[in-house]
Amino acid sequence: MMYREEIEIETKEGISITDITKNVEEIVKKSGIKEGLCNLFIPATTAGLITNEFDFMLFEDIKRFFSNLVSEKKIYSHPENAFSHLRALFTKSDLLIPIKDGKLCLGTWQRILLMEFDIVPRKRKIIVSIFHDSKI
Amino acid sequence: MMYREEIEIETKEGISITDITKNVEEIVKKSGIKEGLCNLFIPATTAGLITNEFDFMLFEDIKRFFSNLVSEKKIYSHPENAFSHLRALFTKSDLLIPIKDGKLCLGTWQRILLMEFDIVPRKRKIIVSIFHDSKI
Amino acid sequence: MMYREEIEIETKEGISITDITKNVEEIVKKSGIKEGLCNLFIPATTAGLITNEFDFMLFEDIKRFFSNLVSEKKIYSHPENAFSHLRALFTKSDLLIPIKDGKLCLGTWQRILLMEFDIVPRKRKIIVSIFHDSKI
């Protein structure tokens, strides 16, 4: 069986971080699937997914790190938001997380985070596909 | 049902970028699968996959960025192409993209890109595995 | 059918690299699955998975590179191990590797590596989920 749903998130301009774990957990619950795998996919080129701890101090470190790694002040060939595209390269367009006993197998501090790098607020879509096999 | 096929791409020496979206789209079409997930896997250590915009100016930015991030001029322990291995770390060996209505759920500007980092042209293989469930 | 098992690895404090390919290969063999896909997931925020060559000289290059990319000497907002979290961002929490003829489709030099970035030794769990379809 496969179950699919979409999450819509309105982001602030980059660099901003949104915890979408609860949104995914709700879909997993709704699917009724107890053992399986959950794929997240973001159809975007200036935003991406990561898993890490939810901690505002760590978020400050992450934002500062990406700002330094890919400077906004350099001259780029691609107009306007080249640095947004480059920063997104260091995140994932897809994640695949196991489901056990009806729950995502995340670590104690591990959360699913959407990172927005674009220079304007965006409405982002994340496609959630859950699949399982009756014989697991 | 699962459908599997391989793509072969002859690359130029790194840093070079090849858009393989059409190759994958053809396989999805041929599979006849309307709703499912498409896994791409590259059995390589000096090349990798990313998704991003297809734009030659952005490609210049990406190449320049990777060249600066992992310099070819430093002294490395691993002989010859250590910088190729290090650059490949910042790409993906696998992608998992949803299929809906027989089409990859890519964003408007989002393309599947093969990044070659090796110091000589290579023949690269990408394994495409598509799976679906009849009940989706 | 889906088959699931867990790997437990005791790591040394970061930056340390452990080749877990044999552990995964044993599980694939035990599962009896000939054609399918193998998902690895690490429920962690200061460690991650990569695929690359197993070579101690390359490991030295990788460790040196990550040490320089994310300095331990900078001042961070998140206490103690912010740099461990930041380094983990550049690895993967999940991998999805095709299985063909009962074997992982890895490249000649491609190995599955666990990268530990935390400041103390850790007991790490990797969840291995293998799925296939009888019609492949």
CSV table of C-alpha atoms in Angstrom, one decimal:
chain,number,residue,atom,x,y,z
A,1,MET,CA,0.0,0.0,0.0
A,2,MET,CA,1.2,3.5,-0.6
A,3,TYR,CA,-0.2,6.7,1.0
A,4,ARG,CA,0.5,10.1,-0.3
A,5,GLU,CA,-0.2,13.6,0.9
A,6,GLU,CA,1.3,17.1,0.6
A,7,ILE,CA,2.4,19.6,3.2
A,8,GLU,CA,2.3,23.3,2.4
A,9,ILE,CA,4.6,25.7,4.4
A,10,GLU,CA,4.8,29.4,4.1
A,11,THR,CA,8.4,30.3,4.8
A,12,LYS,CA,10.1,33.6,5.6
A,13,GLU,CA,12.9,34.7,3.3
A,14,GLY,CA,16.2,32.9,3.8
A,15,ILE,CA,18.0,31.9,5.8
A,16,SER,CA,15.0,30.6,7.7
A,17,ILE,CA,14.4,27.2,9.3
A,18,THR,CA,10.9,25.5,9.9
A,19,ASP,CA,10.4,22.3,11.9
A,20,ILE,CA,8.0,20.2,9.9
A,21,THR,CA,8.2,17.1,12.1
A,22,LYS,CA,4.7,17.4,13.5
A,23,ASN,CA,3.2,17.9,10.0
A,24,VAL,CA,4.9,14.6,8.9
A,25,GLU,CA,3.9,12.8,12.1
A,26,GLU,CA,0.2,13.7,11.5
A,27,ILE,CA,0.3,12.3,8.0
A,28,VAL,CA,2.0,9.1,9.3
A,29,LYS,CA,-0.8,8.7,11.9
A,30,LYS,CA,-3.5,9.4,9.4
A,31,SER,CA,-2.1,6.8,7.0
A,32,GLY,CA,-2.6,4.1,9.6
A,33,ILE,CA,0.7,2.5,8.4
A,34,LYS,CA,2.5,0.8,11.3
A,35,GLU,CA,5.7,-0.5,9.6
A,36,GLY,CA,7.1,1.1,6.5
A,37,LEU,CA,9.1,3.9,5.1
A,38,CYS,CA,8.3,7.6,4.7
A,39,ASN,CA,9.7,9.6,1.7
A,40,LEU,CA,9.7,13.4,1.8
A,41,PHE,CA,10.5,15.3,-1.4
A,42,ILE,CA,10.7,19.0,-1.9
A,43,PRO,CA,10.3,20.2,-5.5
A,44,ALA,CA,12.5,23.3,-5.1
A,45,THR,CA,16.0,24.6,-6.0
A,46,THR,CA,16.4,27.3,-3.4
A,47,ALA,CA,15.2,25.3,-0.3
A,48,GLY,CA,15.9,21.9,1.1
A,49,LEU,CA,15.4,19.4,3.8
A,50,ILE,CA,17.7,18.3,6.6
A,51,THR,CA,17.4,16.4,9.9
A,52,ASN,CA,19.0,17.9,13.0
A,53,GLU,CA,18.2,19.1,16.5
A,54,PHE,CA,15.5,21.8,17.1
A,55,ASP,CA,17.4,24.4,19.0
A,56,PHE,CA,17.3,28.1,18.4
A,57,MET,CA,20.9,28.5,19.4
A,58,LEU,CA,21.9,25.8,16.9
A,59,PHE,CA,19.8,27.5,14.3
A,60,GLU,CA,21.8,30.7,14.8
A,61,ASP,CA,25.0,28.6,14.3
A,62,ILE,CA,23.6,27.0,11.1
A,63,LYS,CA,22.5,30.3,9.6
A,64,ARG,CA,25.8,31.9,10.4
A,65,PHE,CA,27.7,28.9,9.0
A,66,PHE,CA,25.8,28.9,5.7
A,67,SER,CA,26.1,32.7,5.4
A,68,ASN,CA,29.8,32.4,5.6
A,69,LEU,CA,30.1,29.3,3.5
A,70,VAL,CA,28.2,30.9,0.6
A,71,SER,CA,28.7,34.6,0.7
A,72,GLU,CA,25.9,37.0,-0.5
A,73,LYS,CA,28.6,39.6,-1.4
A,74,LYS,CA,30.5,37.7,-4.0
A,75,ILE,CA,29.8,38.3,-7.7
A,76,TYR,CA,27.9,35.4,-9.3
A,77,SER,CA,27.0,34.6,-12.9
A,78,HIS,CA,23.4,33.5,-12.1
A,79,PRO,CA,21.3,36.7,-11.4
A,80,GLU,CA,19.8,37.6,-8.1
A,81,ASN,CA,19.8,34.5,-5.9
A,82,ALA,CA,22.8,32.3,-7.0
A,83,PHE,CA,23.8,32.0,-3.3
A,84,SER,CA,20.3,30.6,-2.6
A,85,HIS,CA,20.9,27.8,-5.1
A,86,LEU,CA,24.4,27.1,-3.9
A,87,ARG,CA,23.3,26.9,-0.2
A,88,ALA,CA,20.4,24.5,-1.2
A,89,LEU,CA,23.0,22.1,-2.6
A,90,PHE,CA,24.1,21.4,0.9
A,91,THR,CA,20.7,20.2,2.0
A,92,LYS,CA,18.6,17.3,0.6
A,93,SER,CA,15.7,17.3,-1.8
A,94,ASP,CA,14.6,14.0,-0.4
A,95,LEU,CA,14.6,12.0,2.9
A,96,LEU,CA,13.6,8.4,3.6
A,97,ILE,CA,12.7,7.7,7.2
A,98,PRO,CA,11.7,4.3,8.6
A,99,ILE,CA,8.3,3.9,10.4
A,100,LYS,CA,8.1,1.4,13.3
A,101,ASP,CA,5.0,0.8,15.5
A,102,GLY,CA,3.3,3.7,13.6
A,103,LYS,CA,6.0,6.2,14.4
A,104,LEU,CA,8.9,7.8,12.6
A,105,CYS,CA,12.2,6.3,13.8
A,106,LEU,CA,13.8,9.6,14.5
A,107,GLY,CA,16.6,10.0,17.1
A,108,THR,CA,15.8,11.6,20.5
A,109,TRP,CA,16.8,15.1,19.3
A,110,GLN,CA,16.4,14.5,15.6
A,111,ARG,CA,13.8,16.7,13.8
A,112,ILE,CA,12.8,17.2,10.2
A,113,LEU,CA,13.7,20.7,9.2
A,114,LEU,CA,12.9,22.8,6.1
A,115,MET,CA,15.6,25.2,5.2
A,116,GLU,CA,14.6,28.2,3.1
A,117,PHE,CA,17.4,30.0,1.2
A,118,ASP,CA,15.4,32.2,-1.2
A,119,ILE,CA,15.5,36.0,-1.0
A,120,VAL,CA,11.7,36.3,-0.7
A,121,PRO,CA,9.1,34.4,1.4
A,122,ARG,CA,7.9,31.3,-0.5
A,123,LYS,CA,5.0,28.9,-0.3
A,124,ARG,CA,6.8,25.5,-0.2
A,125,LYS,CA,5.2,22.1,-1.0
A,126,ILE,CA,6.6,18.9,0.5
A,127,ILE,CA,5.3,15.6,-1.0
A,128,VAL,CA,5.0,12.8,1.6
A,129,SER,CA,4.8,9.2,0.3
A,130,ILE,CA,4.5,6.4,2.8
A,131,PHE,CA,4.8,2.8,1.7
A,132,HIS,CA,4.7,-0.5,3.5
A,133,ASP,CA,4.2,-4.2,2.9
A,134,SER,CA,1.7,-6.3,4.7
A,135,LYS,CA,4.3,-8.9,5.3
A,136,ILE,CA,6.8,-6.8,7.3
B,1,MET,CA,5.9,-3.9,-9.1
B,2,MET,CA,9.4,-2.8,-9.6
B,3,TYR,CA,11.0,-1.6,-12.8
B,4,ARG,CA,14.7,-1.3,-13.3
B,5,GLU,CA,16.9,0.1,-16.0
B,6,GLU,CA,20.4,1.7,-16.3
B,7,ILE,CA,21.5,5.0,-17.8
B,8,GLU,CA,25.0,5.3,-19.2
B,9,ILE,CA,26.6,8.8,-19.5
B,10,GLU,CA,30.0,9.6,-20.9
B,11,THR,CA,31.2,12.6,-18.9
B,12,LYS,CA,33.9,15.2,-19.5
B,13,GLU,CA,36.6,15.5,-16.8
B,14,GLY,CA,35.5,17.4,-13.7
B,15,ILE,CA,34.1,19.7,-12.8
B,16,SER,CA,31.4,19.0,-15.4
B,17,ILE,CA,27.6,18.9,-15.1
B,18,THR,CA,25.2,16.8,-17.2
B,19,ASP,CA,21.4,17.1,-17.1
B,20,ILE,CA,20.0,13.6,-17.1
B,21,THR,CA,16.4,14.5,-16.4
B,22,LYS,CA,15.2,13.4,-19.9
B,23,ASN,CA,17.0,10.1,-19.6
B,24,VAL,CA,15.1,9.4,-16.4
B,25,GLU,CA,11.8,10.7,-17.8
B,26,GLU,CA,12.0,8.3,-20.7
B,27,ILE,CA,12.5,5.3,-18.3
B,28,VAL,CA,9.5,6.5,-16.2
B,29,LYS,CA,7.4,6.6,-19.3
B,30,LYS,CA,8.6,3.2,-20.5
B,31,SER,CA,7.8,1.6,-17.1
B,32,GLY,CA,4.2,2.6,-17.5
B,33,ILE,CA,4.1,3.3,-13.7
B,34,LYS,CA,1.7,6.2,-13.0
B,35,GLU,CA,2.0,6.6,-9.2
B,36,GLY,CA,5.2,5.5,-7.3
B,37,LEU,CA,8.7,6.5,-6.5
B,38,CYS,CA,11.9,6.6,-8.6
B,39,ASN,CA,15.3,5.8,-7.0
B,40,LEU,CA,18.5,6.9,-8.8
B,41,PHE,CA,21.8,5.5,-7.6
B,42,ILE,CA,25.3,6.2,-8.8
B,43,PRO,CA,27.9,3.5,-8.0
B,44,ALA,CA,30.8,6.0,-7.9
B,45,THR,CA,33.1,7.8,-5.5
B,46,THR,CA,34.2,10.8,-7.6
B,47,ALA,CA,30.9,11.8,-9.1
B,48,GLY,CA,27.4,12.4,-7.6
B,49,LEU,CA,23.8,13.5,-8.2
B,50,ILE,CA,22.1,16.7,-7.3
B,51,THR,CA,18.9,18.4,-8.2
B,52,ASN,CA,19.0,22.1,-9.1
B,53,GLU,CA,18.2,24.5,-11.9
B,54,PHE,CA,19.6,24.0,-15.4
B,55,ASP,CA,21.3,27.2,-16.2
B,56,PHE,CA,24.8,27.6,-17.6
B,57,MET,CA,25.4,30.7,-15.6
B,58,LEU,CA,24.5,28.8,-12.4
B,59,PHE,CA,26.7,26.0,-13.5
B,60,GLU,CA,29.6,28.4,-13.7
B,61,ASP,CA,28.8,29.5,-10.1
B,62,ILE,CA,28.6,25.9,-8.9
B,63,LYS,CA,31.9,24.9,-10.5
B,64,ARG,CA,33.7,28.0,-9.1
B,65,PHE,CA,32.2,27.3,-5.7
B,66,PHE,CA,33.3,23.7,-5.6
B,67,SER,CA,36.8,24.6,-7.0
B,68,ASN,CA,37.2,27.1,-4.1
B,69,LEU,CA,35.6,24.9,-1.4
B,70,VAL,CA,38.0,22.0,-2.2
B,71,SER,CA,41.2,23.3,-3.7
B,72,GLU,CA,43.2,21.3,-6.2
B,73,LYS,CA,46.4,23.0,-5.0
B,74,LYS,CA,46.4,21.7,-1.5
B,75,ILE,CA,48.5,18.7,-0.5
B,76,TYR,CA,46.4,15.6,0.1
B,77,SER,CA,47.3,12.1,1.5
B,78,HIS,CA,45.3,10.2,-1.1
B,79,PRO,CA,47.1,10.2,-4.4
B,80,GLU,CA,46.0,12.0,-7.6
B,81,ASN,CA,42.3,12.8,-7.2
B,82,ALA,CA,41.6,13.3,-3.4
B,83,PHE,CA,39.8,16.6,-4.2
B,84,SER,CA,37.5,14.6,-6.6
B,85,HIS,CA,36.5,12.4,-3.7
B,86,LEU,CA,36.0,15.3,-1.3
B,87,ARG,CA,33.9,17.2,-3.8
B,88,ALA,CA,31.7,14.2,-4.4
B,89,LEU,CA,30.9,14.1,-0.6
B,90,PHE,CA,28.8,17.2,-1.2
B,91,THR,CA,26.6,15.5,-3.7
B,92,LYS,CA,24.2,12.5,-3.3
B,93,SER,CA,24.8,8.9,-4.3
B,94,ASP,CA,21.0,8.4,-4.3
B,95,LEU,CA,17.9,10.4,-5.0
B,96,LEU,CA,14.2,9.3,-4.5
B,97,ILE,CA,11.7,11.2,-6.5
B,98,PRO,CA,7.9,10.8,-6.4
B,99,ILE,CA,6.0,9.9,-9.6
B,100,LYS,CA,2.5,11.3,-10.0
B,101,ASP,CA,0.2,10.8,-13.1
B,102,GLY,CA,3.2,9.1,-14.8
B,103,LYS,CA,5.5,12.1,-14.3
B,104,LEU,CA,8.4,12.9,-11.9
B,105,CYS,CA,7.2,15.5,-9.3
B,106,LEU,CA,10.1,17.9,-10.0
B,107,GLY,CA,9.7,21.6,-9.4
B,108,THR,CA,9.4,24.1,-12.2
B,109,TRP,CA,13.2,24.7,-12.5
B,110,GLN,CA,14.3,21.5,-10.8
B,111,ARG,CA,16.4,19.2,-12.9
B,112,ILE,CA,18.4,16.0,-12.1
B,113,LEU,CA,22.1,16.7,-12.6
B,114,LEU,CA,25.1,14.4,-12.7
B,115,MET,CA,28.2,16.1,-11.4
B,116,GLU,CA,31.6,14.7,-12.5
B,117,PHE,CA,34.6,15.5,-10.3
B,118,ASP,CA,37.2,13.0,-11.6
B,119,ILE,CA,40.3,14.2,-13.4
B,120,VAL,CA,39.6,12.2,-16.6
B,121,PRO,CA,36.4,11.6,-18.6
B,122,ARG,CA,34.4,8.7,-17.3
B,123,LYS,CA,31.6,6.4,-18.4
B,124,ARG,CA,29.1,6.6,-15.6
B,125,LYS,CA,26.2,4.3,-14.8
B,126,ILE,CA,23.1,5.4,-13.0
B,127,ILE,CA,20.7,2.6,-11.8
B,128,VAL,CA,17.1,3.6,-12.0
B,129,SER,CA,14.6,1.6,-9.9
B,130,ILE,CA,10.9,2.5,-10.0
B,131,PHE,CA,8.4,1.0,-7.6
B,132,HIS,CA,4.8,1.4,-7.0
B,133,ASP,CA,1.9,-0.3,-5.4
B,134,SER,CA,-1.3,-1.1,-7.2
B,135,LYS,CA,-3.4,0.4,-4.3
B,136,ILE,CA,-1.9,3.9,-4.4
C,1,MET,CA,8.1,-8.0,1.4
C,2,MET,CA,10.1,-5.9,3.7
C,3,TYR,CA,12.9,-7.0,6.0
C,4,ARG,CA,14.2,-4.9,8.8
C,5,GLU,CA,17.2,-5.2,11.1
C,6,GLU,CA,19.4,-2.9,13.1
C,7,ILE,CA,23.2,-2.5,13.2
C,8,GLU,CA,24.9,-1.3,16.3
C,9,ILE,CA,28.3,0.3,16.1
C,10,GLU,CA,30.5,1.7,18.9
C,11,THR,CA,32.3,4.7,17.6
C,12,LYS,CA,35.3,6.6,18.7
C,13,GLU,CA,34.9,10.3,19.3
C,14,GLY,CA,34.9,12.5,16.2
C,15,ILE,CA,36.1,12.8,13.7
C,16,SER,CA,36.1,9.0,13.2
C,17,ILE,CA,35.1,6.8,10.2
C,18,THR,CA,33.7,3.3,10.4
C,19,ASP,CA,33.2,1.0,7.3
C,20,ILE,CA,29.8,-0.7,7.8
C,21,THR,CA,29.5,-2.3,4.3
C,22,LYS,CA,30.1,-5.8,5.6
C,23,ASN,CA,27.4,-5.3,8.3
C,24,VAL,CA,24.9,-4.3,5.7
C,25,GLU,CA,26.0,-7.0,3.2
C,26,GLU,CA,25.3,-9.7,5.9
C,27,ILE,CA,21.8,-8.4,6.5
C,28,VAL,CA,21.1,-8.3,2.7
C,29,LYS,CA,22.3,-12.0,2.5
C,30,LYS,CA,20.2,-13.0,5.6
C,31,SER,CA,17.1,-11.4,4.1
C,32,GLY,CA,17.3,-13.6,1.1
C,33,ILE,CA,16.1,-10.8,-1.1
C,34,LYS,CA,17.6,-10.9,-4.6
C,35,GLU,CA,16.2,-7.8,-6.3
C,36,GLY,CA,15.1,-4.7,-4.3
C,37,LEU,CA,16.3,-1.7,-2.5
C,38,CYS,CA,18.1,-1.2,0.8
C,39,ASN,CA,17.4,1.8,3.0
C,40,LEU,CA,19.9,2.8,5.8
C,41,PHE,CA,18.8,5.4,8.3
C,42,ILE,CA,20.8,6.8,11.3
C,43,PRO,CA,18.7,8.3,14.1
C,44,ALA,CA,21.4,10.8,15.0
C,45,THR,CA,22.2,14.5,14.8
C,46,THR,CA,26.0,14.4,15.3
C,47,ALA,CA,26.8,11.5,13.0
C,48,GLY,CA,25.9,10.6,9.5
C,49,LEU,CA,26.3,8.2,6.5
C,50,ILE,CA,28.3,8.7,3.3
C,51,THR,CA,29.5,6.4,0.5
C,52,ASN,CA,33.1,6.7,-0.6
C,53,GLU,CA,36.3,4.8,-1.0
C,54,PHE,CA,37.8,2.9,2.0
C,55,ASP,CA,41.3,4.3,2.1
C,56,PHE,CA,43.1,5.5,5.3
C,57,MET,CA,44.9,8.2,3.4
C,58,LEU,CA,41.6,9.5,2.0
C,59,PHE,CA,40.2,9.3,5.5
C,60,GLU,CA,42.9,11.6,6.7
C,61,ASP,CA,42.0,14.0,3.9
C,62,ILE,CA,38.3,13.8,4.8
C,63,LYS,CA,39.0,14.4,8.5
C,64,ARG,CA,41.3,17.3,7.8
C,65,PHE,CA,38.8,18.8,5.4
C,66,PHE,CA,35.9,18.7,7.8
C,67,SER,CA,38.1,20.1,10.6
C,68,ASN,CA,38.9,23.1,8.5
C,69,LEU,CA,35.4,23.5,7.0
C,70,VAL,CA,33.8,23.6,10.5
C,71,SER,CA,36.3,24.9,13.0
C,72,GLU,CA,36.3,23.7,16.6
C,73,LYS,CA,37.8,27.0,17.7
C,74,LYS,CA,35.0,29.4,16.7
C,75,ILE,CA,32.5,30.6,19.2
C,76,TYR,CA,29.1,29.0,18.7
C,77,SER,CA,25.7,29.6,20.3
C,78,HIS,CA,24.8,26.0,20.8
C,79,PRO,CA,26.8,24.7,23.8
C,80,GLU,CA,29.6,22.0,23.7
C,81,ASN,CA,29.3,20.3,20.3
C,82,ALA,CA,27.8,22.8,17.8
C,83,PHE,CA,30.6,21.9,15.3
C,84,SER,CA,29.5,18.2,15.5
C,85,HIS,CA,26.0,19.1,14.5
C,86,LEU,CA,27.3,21.4,11.7
C,87,ARG,CA,29.6,18.7,10.3
C,88,ALA,CA,26.8,16.1,10.3
C,89,LEU,CA,24.8,18.4,8.0
C,90,PHE,CA,27.3,17.5,5.3
C,91,THR,CA,26.6,13.8,5.5
C,92,LYS,CA,23.3,11.9,5.0
C,93,SER,CA,20.8,10.6,7.5
C,94,ASP,CA,19.6,8.1,4.9
C,95,LEU,CA,20.9,6.1,1.9
C,96,LEU,CA,18.9,4.0,-0.6
C,97,ILE,CA,21.0,1.4,-2.4
C,98,PRO,CA,19.7,-1.0,-5.1
C,99,ILE,CA,20.1,-4.8,-4.6
C,100,LYS,CA,20.7,-6.9,-7.7
C,101,ASP,CA,21.3,-10.7,-7.7
C,102,GLY,CA,21.3,-10.6,-3.9
C,103,LYS,CA,24.1,-8.0,-3.8
C,104,LEU,CA,24.3,-4.3,-3.1
C,105,CYS,CA,25.0,-2.4,-6.4
C,106,LEU,CA,28.0,-0.5,-5.0
C,107,GLY,CA,30.8,0.7,-7.3
C,108,THR,CA,34.2,-1.0,-7.3
C,109,TRP,CA,35.6,1.3,-4.6
C,110,GLN,CA,32.4,2.5,-3.1
C,111,ARG,CA,31.9,1.6,0.6
C,112,ILE,CA,29.2,2.6,3.1
C,113,LEU,CA,30.8,4.7,5.8
C,114,LEU,CA,29.6,5.9,9.2
C,115,MET,CA,31.0,9.3,10.2
C,116,GLU,CA,31.1,10.1,13.9
C,117,PHE,CA,31.4,13.8,14.7
C,118,ASP,CA,30.5,13.9,18.4
C,119,ILE,CA,33.0,14.8,21.1
C,120,VAL,CA,32.6,11.5,23.0
C,121,PRO,CA,32.4,7.8,21.8
C,122,ARG,CA,28.9,6.8,21.0
C,123,LYS,CA,26.8,3.7,20.5
C,124,ARG,CA,25.2,4.3,17.1
C,125,LYS,CA,22.2,2.5,15.7
C,126,ILE,CA,21.6,2.2,11.9
C,127,ILE,CA,18.2,0.9,10.8
C,128,VAL,CA,18.3,-1.3,7.7
C,129,SER,CA,15.1,-1.8,5.8
C,130,ILE,CA,15.1,-3.9,2.7
C,131,PHE,CA,12.1,-4.1,0.4
C,132,HIS,CA,11.4,-5.9,-2.9
C,133,ASP,CA,8.6,-6.9,-5.1
C,134,SER,CA,8.1,-10.4,-6.3
C,135,LYS,CA,7.5,-9.2,-9.8
C,136,ILE,CA,10.8,-7.4,-10.3
